Amino acid sequence: MKEKMQIKDYITIGLILAIYFIGYNFMVGTLVVMSTKLLFFSQGIASLILAPLYMLFVAKVQKKWAILTFGAVMVTILLVTTGGLWPVIFGYIGVIIAEFISRSGNYKSFIKNNIGYIFFSYWFIGVALLYYFIGEKVLINAGLSDEHIRKFMAYITIPNLIIGIIVIALCAFIGGFIGRAMLKKHFERAGIV
């Protein structure tokens, strides 16, 4: 395994990141539009469904700083789109932890990669905190009605945030196993156990 990332690794990161980000925005956007009550479950559902993509990425690019690169680009896009610092802080903390957990298993330990994915998925906590602290301003700038903002903000509570953290962990962990089953051939080729 070559230590340094090559051009093909960056291309793989870019392609998987694009699919991941589009899939995430579609799923979460659709669920939250259906009901603001789904805000804290939407990230868990997205983590469950997008886990195979993340696992494919880890199996394909087993290089130092690949997870951090993948996550940093995603979190930076979040900074530009939300303008909030909370998602960036939690996003970078999560992807750094994910990088080091997966690296401790040389990117070949499925359990470590799966636990890393849980932390990778925690960038949503920052989005929830953004709404918790300055949500009304963000939602007003998004052009939502006062009625919709009031309903939305009623669900931005600490108990719901804690529930969201638990849901993300469970869904990401289960999603990792689904990803492993779906990508068995890639995992075997990459030597992930």
PDB file of N, CA and C in Angstrom, residues 85-185:
ATOM      1  N   LEU A  85     -20.551  28.414  12.158  1.00  0.00           N
ATOM      2  CA  LEU A  85     -19.296  27.861  12.645  1.00  0.00           C
ATOM      3  C   LEU A  85     -19.483  26.533  13.371  1.00  0.00           C
ATOM      4  N   TRP A  86     -20.661  26.304  13.991  1.00  0.00           N
ATOM      5  CA  TRP A  86     -20.881  25.067  14.736  1.00  0.00           C
ATOM      6  C   TRP A  86     -20.706  23.817  13.881  1.00  0.00           C
ATOM      7  N   PRO A  87     -21.311  23.753  12.685  1.00  0.00           N
ATOM      8  CA  PRO A  87     -21.117  22.542  11.871  1.00  0.00           C
ATOM      9  C   PRO A  87     -19.653  22.309  11.528  1.00  0.00           C
ATOM     10  N   VAL A  88     -18.910  23.387  11.338  1.00  0.00           N
ATOM     11  CA  VAL A  88     -17.498  23.257  10.983  1.00  0.00           C
ATOM     12  C   VAL A  88     -16.699  22.712  12.164  1.00  0.00           C
ATOM     13  N   ILE A  89     -16.942  23.255  13.343  1.00  0.00           N
ATOM     14  CA  ILE A  89     -16.216  22.799  14.537  1.00  0.00           C
ATOM     15  C   ILE A  89     -16.477  21.314  14.774  1.00  0.00           C
ATOM     16  N   PHE A  90     -17.754  20.935  14.837  1.00  0.00           N
ATOM     17  CA  PHE A  90     -18.081  19.526  15.078  1.00  0.00           C
ATOM     18  C   PHE A  90     -17.687  18.658  13.899  1.00  0.00           C
ATOM     19  N   GLY A  91     -17.798  19.194  12.702  1.00  0.00           N
ATOM     20  CA  GLY A  91     -17.419  18.440  11.515  1.00  0.00           C
ATOM     21  C   GLY A  91     -15.946  18.080  11.520  1.00  0.00           C
ATOM     22  N   TYR A  92     -15.098  19.057  11.770  1.00  0.00           N
ATOM     23  CA  TYR A  92     -13.662  18.779  11.779  1.00  0.00           C
ATOM     24  C   TYR A  92     -13.269  17.863  12.929  1.00  0.00           C
ATOM     25  N   ILE A  93     -13.864  18.078  14.102  1.00  0.00           N
ATOM     26  CA  ILE A  93     -13.568  17.195  15.236  1.00  0.00           C
ATOM     27  C   ILE A  93     -13.942  15.754  14.869  1.00  0.00           C
ATOM     28  N   GLY A  94     -15.140  15.578  14.298  1.00  0.00           N
ATOM     29  CA  GLY A  94     -15.600  14.237  13.929  1.00  0.00           C
ATOM     30  C   GLY A  94     -14.724  13.568  12.890  1.00  0.00           C
ATOM     31  N   VAL A  95     -14.350  14.291  11.840  1.00  0.00           N
ATOM     32  CA  VAL A  95     -13.547  13.660  10.783  1.00  0.00           C
ATOM     33  C   VAL A  95     -12.115  13.406  11.246  1.00  0.00           C
ATOM     34  N   ILE A  96     -11.593  14.255  12.127  1.00  0.00           N
ATOM     35  CA  ILE A  96     -10.246  14.000  12.667  1.00  0.00           C
ATOM     36  C   ILE A  96     -10.267  12.732  13.515  1.00  0.00           C
ATOM     37  N   ILE A  97     -11.284  12.601  14.372  1.00  0.00           N
ATOM     38  CA  ILE A  97     -11.406  11.388  15.192  1.00  0.00           C
ATOM     39  C   ILE A  97     -11.583  10.161  14.288  1.00  0.00           C
ATOM     40  N   ALA A  98     -12.430  10.277  13.266  1.00  0.00           N
ATOM     41  CA  ALA A  98     -12.640   9.155  12.330  1.00  0.00           C
ATOM     42  C   ALA A  98     -11.334   8.762  11.650  1.00  0.00           C
ATOM     43  N   GLU A  99     -10.567   9.746  11.217  1.00  0.00           N
ATOM     44  CA  GLU A  99      -9.277   9.480  10.565  1.00  0.00           C
ATOM     45  C   GLU A  99      -8.365   8.668  11.484  1.00  0.00           C
ATOM     46  N   PHE A 100      -8.231   9.107  12.725  1.00  0.00           N
ATOM     47  CA  PHE A 100      -7.301   8.432  13.630  1.00  0.00           C
ATOM     48  C   PHE A 100      -7.805   7.067  14.093  1.00  0.00           C
ATOM     49  N   ILE A 101      -9.104   6.909  14.239  1.00  0.00           N
ATOM     50  CA  ILE A 101      -9.638   5.588  14.610  1.00  0.00           C
ATOM     51  C   ILE A 101      -9.385   4.594  13.475  1.00  0.00           C
ATOM     52  N   SER A 102      -9.711   4.979  12.240  1.00  0.00           N
ATOM     53  CA  SER A 102      -9.490   4.070  11.099  1.00  0.00           C
ATOM     54  C   SER A 102      -7.999   3.819  10.882  1.00  0.00           C
ATOM     55  N   ARG A 103      -7.198   4.849  11.066  1.00  0.00           N
ATOM     56  CA  ARG A 103      -5.752   4.684  10.882  1.00  0.00           C
ATOM     57  C   ARG A 103      -5.181   3.721  11.918  1.00  0.00           C
ATOM     58  N   SER A 104      -5.737   3.728  13.145  1.00  0.00           N
ATOM     59  CA  SER A 104      -5.230   2.828  14.188  1.00  0.00           C
ATOM     60  C   SER A 104      -5.404   1.360  13.785  1.00  0.00           C
ATOM     61  N   GLY A 105      -6.334   1.091  12.893  1.00  0.00           N
ATOM     62  CA  GLY A 105      -6.520  -0.264  12.360  1.00  0.00           C
ATOM     63  C   GLY A 105      -5.923  -0.402  10.975  1.00  0.00           C
ATOM     64  N   ASN A 106      -5.063   0.547  10.588  1.00  0.00           N
ATOM     65  CA  ASN A 106      -4.409   0.564   9.271  1.00  0.00           C
ATOM     66  C   ASN A 106      -5.447   0.543   8.142  1.00  0.00           C
ATOM     67  N   TYR A 107      -6.638   1.086   8.410  1.00  0.00           N
ATOM     68  CA  TYR A 107      -7.749   1.165   7.462  1.00  0.00           C
ATOM     69  C   TYR A 107      -8.246  -0.216   7.039  1.00  0.00           C
ATOM     70  N   LYS A 108      -7.823  -1.269   7.751  1.00  0.00           N
ATOM     71  CA  LYS A 108      -8.197  -2.625   7.392  1.00  0.00           C
ATOM     72  C   LYS A 108      -9.098  -3.278   8.436  1.00  0.00           C
ATOM     73  N   SER A 109      -9.323  -2.609   9.557  1.00  0.00           N
ATOM     74  CA  SER A 109     -10.197  -3.151  10.595  1.00  0.00           C
ATOM     75  C   SER A 109     -11.608  -2.622  10.360  1.00  0.00           C
ATOM     76  N   PHE A 110     -12.519  -3.544  10.036  1.00  0.00           N
ATOM     77  CA  PHE A 110     -13.896  -3.132   9.783  1.00  0.00           C
ATOM     78  C   PHE A 110     -14.497  -2.442  11.004  1.00  0.00           C
ATOM     79  N   ILE A 111     -14.289  -3.002  12.187  1.00  0.00           N
ATOM     80  CA  ILE A 111     -14.875  -2.416  13.402  1.00  0.00           C
ATOM     81  C   ILE A 111     -14.346  -1.002  13.613  1.00  0.00           C
ATOM     82  N   LYS A 112     -13.060  -0.791  13.437  1.00  0.00           N
ATOM     83  CA  LYS A 112     -12.501   0.557  13.626  1.00  0.00           C
ATOM     84  C   LYS A 112     -13.012   1.515  12.552  1.00  0.00           C
ATOM     85  N   ASN A 113     -13.120   1.036  11.321  1.00  0.00           N
ATOM     86  CA  ASN A 113     -13.675   1.886  10.256  1.00  0.00           C
ATOM     87  C   ASN A 113     -15.136   2.235  10.553  1.00  0.00           C
ATOM     88  N   ASN A 114     -15.868   1.272  11.095  1.00  0.00           N
ATOM     89  CA  ASN A 114     -17.280   1.491  11.397  1.00  0.00           C
ATOM     90  C   ASN A 114     -17.439   2.477  12.562  1.00  0.00           C
ATOM     91  N   ILE A 115     -16.629   2.346  13.589  1.00  0.00           N
ATOM     92  CA  ILE A 115     -16.666   3.296  14.703  1.00  0.00           C
ATOM     93  C   ILE A 115     -16.234   4.674  14.209  1.00  0.00           C
ATOM     94  N   GLY A 116     -15.237   4.708  13.338  1.00  0.00           N
ATOM     95  CA  GLY A 116     -14.820   5.977  12.735  1.00  0.00           C
ATOM     96  C   GLY A 116     -15.962   6.632  11.971  1.00  0.00           C
ATOM     97  N   TYR A 117     -16.767   5.807  11.296  1.00  0.00           N
ATOM     98  CA  TYR A 117     -17.898   6.352  10.545  1.00  0.00           C
ATOM     99  C   TYR A 117     -18.935   7.008  11.468  1.00  0.00           C
ATOM    100  N   ILE A 118     -19.102   6.454  12.652  1.00  0.00           N
ATOM    101  CA  ILE A 118     -20.015   7.081  13.619  1.00  0.00           C
ATOM    102  C   ILE A 118     -19.550   8.504  13.902  1.00  0.00           C
ATOM    103  N   PHE A 119     -18.264   8.669  14.205  1.00  0.00           N
ATOM    104  CA  PHE A 119     -17.740  10.009  14.492  1.00  0.00           C
ATOM    105  C   PHE A 119     -17.794  10.896  13.253  1.00  0.00           C
ATOM    106  N   PHE A 120     -17.520  10.324  12.094  1.00  0.00           N
ATOM    107  CA  PHE A 120     -17.612  11.071  10.844  1.00  0.00           C
ATOM    108  C   PHE A 120     -19.023  11.632  10.674  1.00  0.00           C
ATOM    109  N   SER A 121     -20.020  10.849  11.057  1.00  0.00           N
ATOM    110  CA  SER A 121     -21.422  11.241  10.892  1.00  0.00           C
ATOM    111  C   SER A 121     -21.878  12.290  11.903  1.00  0.00           C
ATOM    112  N   TYR A 122     -21.090  12.538  12.921  1.00  0.00           N
ATOM    113  CA  TYR A 122     -21.507  13.468  13.970  1.00  0.00           C
ATOM    114  C   TYR A 122     -21.412  14.943  13.588  1.00  0.00           C
ATOM    115  N   TRP A 123     -21.008  15.261  12.380  1.00  0.00           N
ATOM    116  CA  TRP A 123     -20.964  16.682  12.001  1.00  0.00           C
ATOM    117  C   TRP A 123     -22.356  17.294  12.058  1.00  0.00           C
ATOM    118  N   PHE A 124     -23.384  16.453  11.999  1.00  0.00           N
ATOM    119  CA  PHE A 124     -24.752  16.957  12.085  1.00  0.00           C
ATOM    120  C   PHE A 124     -25.035  17.644  13.421  1.00  0.00           C
ATOM    121  N   ILE A 125     -24.349  17.232  14.467  1.00  0.00           N
ATOM    122  CA  ILE A 125     -24.545  17.858  15.770  1.00  0.00           C
ATOM    123  C   ILE A 125     -24.305  19.362  15.654  1.00  0.00           C
ATOM    124  N   GLY A 126     -23.304  19.732  14.884  1.00  0.00           N
ATOM    125  CA  GLY A 126     -23.023  21.145  14.668  1.00  0.00           C
ATOM    126  C   GLY A 126     -24.156  21.860  13.961  1.00  0.00           C
ATOM    127  N   VAL A 127     -24.797  21.185  13.006  1.00  0.00           N
ATOM    128  CA  VAL A 127     -25.941  21.784  12.297  1.00  0.00           C
ATOM    129  C   VAL A 127     -27.076  22.010  13.289  1.00  0.00           C
ATOM    130  N   ALA A 128     -27.344  21.011  14.137  1.00  0.00           N
ATOM    131  CA  ALA A 128     -28.408  21.147  15.132  1.00  0.00           C
ATOM    132  C   ALA A 128     -28.094  22.282  16.106  1.00  0.00           C
ATOM    133  N   LEU A 129     -26.827  22.386  16.522  1.00  0.00           N
ATOM    134  CA  LEU A 129     -26.455  23.476  17.430  1.00  0.00           C
ATOM    135  C   LEU A 129     -26.559  24.836  16.755  1.00  0.00           C
ATOM    136  N   LEU A 130     -26.283  24.872  15.468  1.00  0.00           N
ATOM    137  CA  LEU A 130     -26.445  26.116  14.713  1.00  0.00           C
ATOM    138  C   LEU A 130     -27.888  26.583  14.809  1.00  0.00           C
ATOM    139  N   TYR A 131     -28.818  25.668  14.603  1.00  0.00           N
ATOM    140  CA  TYR A 131     -30.235  26.007  14.733  1.00  0.00           C
ATOM    141  C   TYR A 131     -30.591  26.355  16.179  1.00  0.00           C
ATOM    142  N   TYR A 132     -29.988  25.641  17.123  1.00  0.00           N
ATOM    143  CA  TYR A 132     -30.288  25.880  18.537  1.00  0.00           C
ATOM    144  C   TYR A 132     -29.907  27.305  18.946  1.00  0.00           C
ATOM    145  N   PHE A 133     -28.723  27.754  18.504  1.00  0.00           N
ATOM    146  CA  PHE A 133     -28.233  29.063  18.936  1.00  0.00           C
ATOM    147  C   PHE A 133     -28.705  30.224  18.060  1.00  0.00           C
ATOM    148  N   ILE A 134     -28.710  30.017  16.746  1.00  0.00           N
ATOM    149  CA  ILE A 134     -29.100  31.135  15.857  1.00  0.00           C
ATOM    150  C   ILE A 134     -30.065  30.690  14.771  1.00  0.00           C
ATOM    151  N   GLY A 135     -30.871  29.690  15.088  1.00  0.00           N
ATOM    152  CA  GLY A 135     -31.752  29.079  14.105  1.00  0.00           C
ATOM    153  C   GLY A 135     -32.733  30.013  13.455  1.00  0.00           C
ATOM    154  N   GLU A 136     -33.353  30.871  14.247  1.00  0.00           N
ATOM    155  CA  GLU A 136     -34.357  31.764  13.667  1.00  0.00           C
ATOM    156  C   GLU A 136     -33.748  32.636  12.583  1.00  0.00           C
ATOM    157  N   LYS A 137     -32.550  33.135  12.828  1.00  0.00           N
ATOM    158  CA  LYS A 137     -31.879  33.989  11.839  1.00  0.00           C
ATOM    159  C   LYS A 137     -31.616  33.199  10.549  1.00  0.00           C
ATOM    160  N   VAL A 138     -31.121  31.962  10.701  1.00  0.00           N
ATOM    161  CA  VAL A 138     -30.833  31.121   9.537  1.00  0.00           C
ATOM    162  C   VAL A 138     -32.118  30.833   8.757  1.00  0.00           C
ATOM    163  N   LEU A 139     -33.190  30.516   9.474  1.00  0.00           N
ATOM    164  CA  LEU A 139     -34.448  30.164   8.822  1.00  0.00           C
ATOM    165  C   LEU A 139     -35.115  31.386   8.176  1.00  0.00           C
ATOM    166  N   ILE A 140     -34.982  32.546   8.807  1.00  0.00           N
ATOM    167  CA  ILE A 140     -35.502  33.784   8.201  1.00  0.00           C
ATOM    168  C   ILE A 140     -34.761  34.063   6.903  1.00  0.00           C
ATOM    169  N   ASN A 141     -33.436  33.899   6.933  1.00  0.00           N
ATOM    170  CA  ASN A 141     -32.628  34.112   5.716  1.00  0.00           C
ATOM    171  C   ASN A 141     -32.982  33.109   4.625  1.00  0.00           C
ATOM    172  N   ALA A 142     -33.465  31.924   5.036  1.00  0.00           N
ATOM    173  CA  ALA A 142     -33.876  30.901   4.060  1.00  0.00           C
ATOM    174  C   ALA A 142     -35.242  31.215   3.457  1.00  0.00           C
ATOM    175  N   GLY A 143     -35.917  32.212   4.014  1.00  0.00           N
ATOM    176  CA  GLY A 143     -37.197  32.642   3.454  1.00  0.00           C
ATOM    177  C   GLY A 143     -38.404  31.879   3.956  1.00  0.00           C
ATOM    178  N   LEU A 144     -38.277  31.212   5.109  1.00  0.00           N
ATOM    179  CA  LEU A 144     -39.409  30.462   5.651  1.00  0.00           C
ATOM    180  C   LEU A 144     -40.400  31.394   6.344  1.00  0.00           C
ATOM    181  N   SER A 145     -41.640  30.961   6.383  1.00  0.00           N
ATOM    182  CA  SER A 145     -42.695  31.756   7.033  1.00  0.00           C
ATOM    183  C   SER A 145     -42.528  31.706   8.548  1.00  0.00           C
ATOM    184  N   ASP A 146     -43.123  32.684   9.236  1.00  0.00           N
ATOM    185  CA  ASP A 146     -43.060  32.722  10.698  1.00  0.00           C
ATOM    186  C   ASP A 146     -43.649  31.457  11.315  1.00  0.00           C
ATOM    187  N   GLU A 147     -44.732  30.983  10.744  1.00  0.00           N
ATOM    188  CA  GLU A 147     -45.395  29.762  11.230  1.00  0.00           C
ATOM    189  C   GLU A 147     -44.457  28.563  11.127  1.00  0.00           C
ATOM    190  N   HIS A 148     -43.823  28.409   9.972  1.00  0.00           N
ATOM    191  CA  HIS A 148     -42.907  27.287   9.752  1.00  0.00           C
ATOM    192  C   HIS A 148     -41.702  27.399  10.693  1.00  0.00           C
ATOM    193  N   ILE A 149     -41.175  28.601  10.863  1.00  0.00           N
ATOM    194  CA  ILE A 149     -40.031  28.808  11.754  1.00  0.00           C
ATOM    195  C   ILE A 149     -40.409  28.427  13.185  1.00  0.00           C
ATOM    196  N   ARG A 150     -41.583  28.840  13.631  1.00  0.00           N
ATOM    197  CA  ARG A 150     -42.032  28.542  14.990  1.00  0.00           C
ATOM    198  C   ARG A 150     -42.137  27.028  15.207  1.00  0.00           C
ATOM    199  N   LYS A 151     -42.733  26.320  14.248  1.00  0.00           N
ATOM    200  CA  LYS A 151     -42.854  24.862  14.344  1.00  0.00           C
ATOM    201  C   LYS A 151     -41.480  24.189  14.350  1.00  0.00           C
ATOM    202  N   PHE A 152     -40.613  24.664  13.472  1.00  0.00           N
ATOM    203  CA  PHE A 152     -39.276  24.102  13.346  1.00  0.00           C
ATOM    204  C   PHE A 152     -38.497  24.279  14.653  1.00  0.00           C
ATOM    205  N   MET A 153     -38.512  25.493  15.191  1.00  0.00           N
ATOM    206  CA  MET A 153     -37.738  25.795  16.396  1.00  0.00           C
ATOM    207  C   MET A 153     -38.264  25.071  17.632  1.00  0.00           C
ATOM    208  N   ALA A 154     -39.533  24.668  17.619  1.00  0.00           N
ATOM    209  CA  ALA A 154     -40.104  23.929  18.754  1.00  0.00           C
ATOM    210  C   ALA A 154     -39.410  22.585  18.951  1.00  0.00           C
ATOM    211  N   TYR A 155     -38.804  22.052  17.895  1.00  0.00           N
ATOM    212  CA  TYR A 155     -38.136  20.751  17.981  1.00  0.00           C
ATOM    213  C   TYR A 155     -36.641  20.851  18.238  1.00  0.00           C
ATOM    214  N   ILE A 156     -36.120  22.054  18.258  1.00  0.00           N
ATOM    215  CA  ILE A 156     -34.685  22.238  18.495  1.00  0.00           C
ATOM    216  C   ILE A 156     -34.481  22.348  20.007  1.00  0.00           C
ATOM    217  N   THR A 157     -34.405  21.187  20.663  1.00  0.00           N
ATOM    218  CA  THR A 157     -34.234  21.136  22.113  1.00  0.00           C
ATOM    219  C   THR A 157     -33.061  20.220  22.460  1.00  0.00           C
ATOM    220  N   ILE A 158     -32.536  20.378  23.649  1.00  0.00           N
ATOM    221  CA  ILE A 158     -31.430  19.526  24.101  1.00  0.00           C
ATOM    222  C   ILE A 158     -31.843  18.044  24.151  1.00  0.00           C
ATOM    223  N   PRO A 159     -33.028  17.696  24.704  1.00  0.00           N
ATOM    224  CA  PRO A 159     -33.412  16.263  24.675  1.00  0.00           C
ATOM    225  C   PRO A 159     -33.452  15.693  23.251  1.00  0.00           C
ATOM    226  N   ASN A 160     -33.970  16.473  22.298  1.00  0.00           N
ATOM    227  CA  ASN A 160     -33.996  15.998  20.915  1.00  0.00           C
ATOM    228  C   ASN A 160     -32.591  15.879  20.342  1.00  0.00           C
ATOM    229  N   LEU A 161     -31.697  16.756  20.749  1.00  0.00           N
ATOM    230  CA  LEU A 161     -30.304  16.673  20.306  1.00  0.00           C
ATOM    231  C   LEU A 161     -29.670  15.383  20.822  1.00  0.00           C
ATOM    232  N   ILE A 162     -29.928  15.045  22.073  1.00  0.00           N
ATOM    233  CA  ILE A 162     -29.391  13.806  22.651  1.00  0.00           C
ATOM    234  C   ILE A 162     -29.964  12.587  21.929  1.00  0.00           C
ATOM    235  N   ILE A 163     -31.256  12.619  21.653  1.00  0.00           N
ATOM    236  CA  ILE A 163     -31.883  11.533  20.884  1.00  0.00           C
ATOM    237  C   ILE A 163     -31.225  11.436  19.508  1.00  0.00           C
ATOM    238  N   GLY A 164     -30.982  12.577  18.877  1.00  0.00           N
ATOM    239  CA  GLY A 164     -30.327  12.599  17.572  1.00  0.00           C
ATOM    240  C   GLY A 164     -28.949  11.974  17.607  1.00  0.00           C
ATOM    241  N   ILE A 165     -28.176  12.248  18.651  1.00  0.00           N
ATOM    242  CA  ILE A 165     -26.833  11.680  18.800  1.00  0.00           C
ATOM    243  C   ILE A 165     -26.912  10.153  18.876  1.00  0.00           C
ATOM    244  N   ILE A 166     -27.863   9.654  19.652  1.00  0.00           N
ATOM    245  CA  ILE A 166     -28.035   8.202  19.801  1.00  0.00           C
ATOM    246  C   ILE A 166     -28.489   7.576  18.481  1.00  0.00           C
ATOM    247  N   VAL A 167     -29.433   8.220  17.812  1.00  0.00           N
ATOM    248  CA  VAL A 167     -29.948   7.709  16.532  1.00  0.00           C
ATOM    249  C   VAL A 167     -28.822   7.663  15.489  1.00  0.00           C
ATOM    250  N   ILE A 168     -28.012   8.716  15.443  1.00  0.00           N
ATOM    251  CA  ILE A 168     -26.891   8.743  14.485  1.00  0.00           C
ATOM    252  C   ILE A 168     -25.946   7.580  14.757  1.00  0.00           C
ATOM    253  N   ALA A 169     -25.576   7.372  16.027  1.00  0.00           N
ATOM    254  CA  ALA A 169     -24.640   6.297  16.367  1.00  0.00           C
ATOM    255  C   ALA A 169     -25.190   4.937  15.958  1.00  0.00           C
ATOM    256  N   LEU A 170     -26.439   4.669  16.297  1.00  0.00           N
ATOM    257  CA  LEU A 170     -27.036   3.375  15.962  1.00  0.00           C
ATOM    258  C   LEU A 170     -27.153   3.174  14.454  1.00  0.00           C
ATOM    259  N   CYS A 171     -27.662   4.188  13.770  1.00  0.00           N
ATOM    260  CA  CYS A 171     -27.860   4.068  12.319  1.00  0.00           C
ATOM    261  C   CYS A 171     -26.531   3.953  11.569  1.00  0.00           C
ATOM    262  N   ALA A 172     -25.538   4.739  11.987  1.00  0.00           N
ATOM    263  CA  ALA A 172     -24.229   4.670  11.324  1.00  0.00           C
ATOM    264  C   ALA A 172     -23.598   3.293  11.538  1.00  0.00           C
ATOM    265  N   PHE A 173     -23.698   2.776  12.755  1.00  0.00           N
ATOM    266  CA  PHE A 173     -23.116   1.470  13.065  1.00  0.00           C
ATOM    267  C   PHE A 173     -23.801   0.362  12.266  1.00  0.00           C
ATOM    268  N   ILE A 174     -25.124   0.358  12.258  1.00  0.00           N
ATOM    269  CA  ILE A 174     -25.872  -0.639  11.482  1.00  0.00           C
ATOM    270  C   ILE A 174     -25.583  -0.463   9.987  1.00  0.00           C
ATOM    271  N   GLY A 175     -25.532   0.791   9.540  1.00  0.00           N
ATOM    272  CA  GLY A 175     -25.236   1.080   8.136  1.00  0.00           C
ATOM    273  C   GLY A 175     -23.887   0.528   7.706  1.00  0.00           C
ATOM    274  N   GLY A 176     -22.913   0.563   8.622  1.00  0.00           N
ATOM    275  CA  GLY A 176     -21.599  -0.006   8.315  1.00  0.00           C
ATOM    276  C   GLY A 176     -21.682  -1.492   8.005  1.00  0.00           C
ATOM    277  N   PHE A 177     -22.497  -2.219   8.765  1.00  0.00           N
ATOM    278  CA  PHE A 177     -22.672  -3.650   8.515  1.00  0.00           C
ATOM    279  C   PHE A 177     -23.397  -3.901   7.191  1.00  0.00           C
ATOM    280  N   ILE A 178     -24.368  -3.047   6.894  1.00  0.00           N
ATOM    281  CA  ILE A 178     -25.056  -3.159   5.603  1.00  0.00           C
ATOM    282  C   ILE A 178     -24.066  -2.895   4.468  1.00  0.00           C
ATOM    283  N   GLY A 179     -23.251  -1.852   4.639  1.00  0.00           N
ATOM    284  CA  GLY A 179     -22.231  -1.544   3.638  1.00  0.00           C
ATOM    285  C   GLY A 179     -21.250  -2.681   3.453  1.00  0.00           C
ATOM    286  N   ARG A 180     -20.858  -3.303   4.560  1.00  0.00           N
ATOM    287  CA  ARG A 180     -19.928  -4.432   4.489  1.00  0.00           C
ATOM    288  C   ARG A 180     -20.537  -5.585   3.696  1.00  0.00           C
ATOM    289  N   ALA A 181     -21.804  -5.880   3.958  1.00  0.00           N
ATOM    290  CA  ALA A 181     -22.482  -6.966   3.240  1.00  0.00           C
ATOM    291  C   ALA A 181     -22.613  -6.636   1.757  1.00  0.00           C
ATOM    292  N   MET A 182     -22.959  -5.389   1.453  1.00  0.00           N
ATOM    293  CA  MET A 182     -23.135  -4.988   0.053  1.00  0.00           C
ATOM    294  C   MET A 182     -21.823  -4.973  -0.713  1.00  0.00           C
ATOM    295  N   LEU A 183     -20.741  -4.661  -0.022  1.00  0.00           N
ATOM    296  CA  LEU A 183     -19.450  -4.465  -0.685  1.00  0.00           C
ATOM    297  C   LEU A 183     -18.453  -5.574  -0.325  1.00  0.00           C
ATOM    298  N   LYS A 184     -18.956  -6.747  -0.048  1.00  0.00           N
ATOM    299  CA  LYS A 184     -18.112  -7.856   0.413  1.00  0.00           C
ATOM    300  C   LYS A 184     -16.904  -8.076  -0.506  1.00  0.00           C
ATOM    301  N   LYS A 185     -17.130  -8.035  -1.808  1.00  0.00           N
ATOM    302  CA  LYS A 185     -16.047  -8.267  -2.758  1.00  0.00           C
ATOM    303  C   LYS A 185     -14.956  -7.193  -2.633  1.00  0.00           C
TER     304      LYS A 185
END
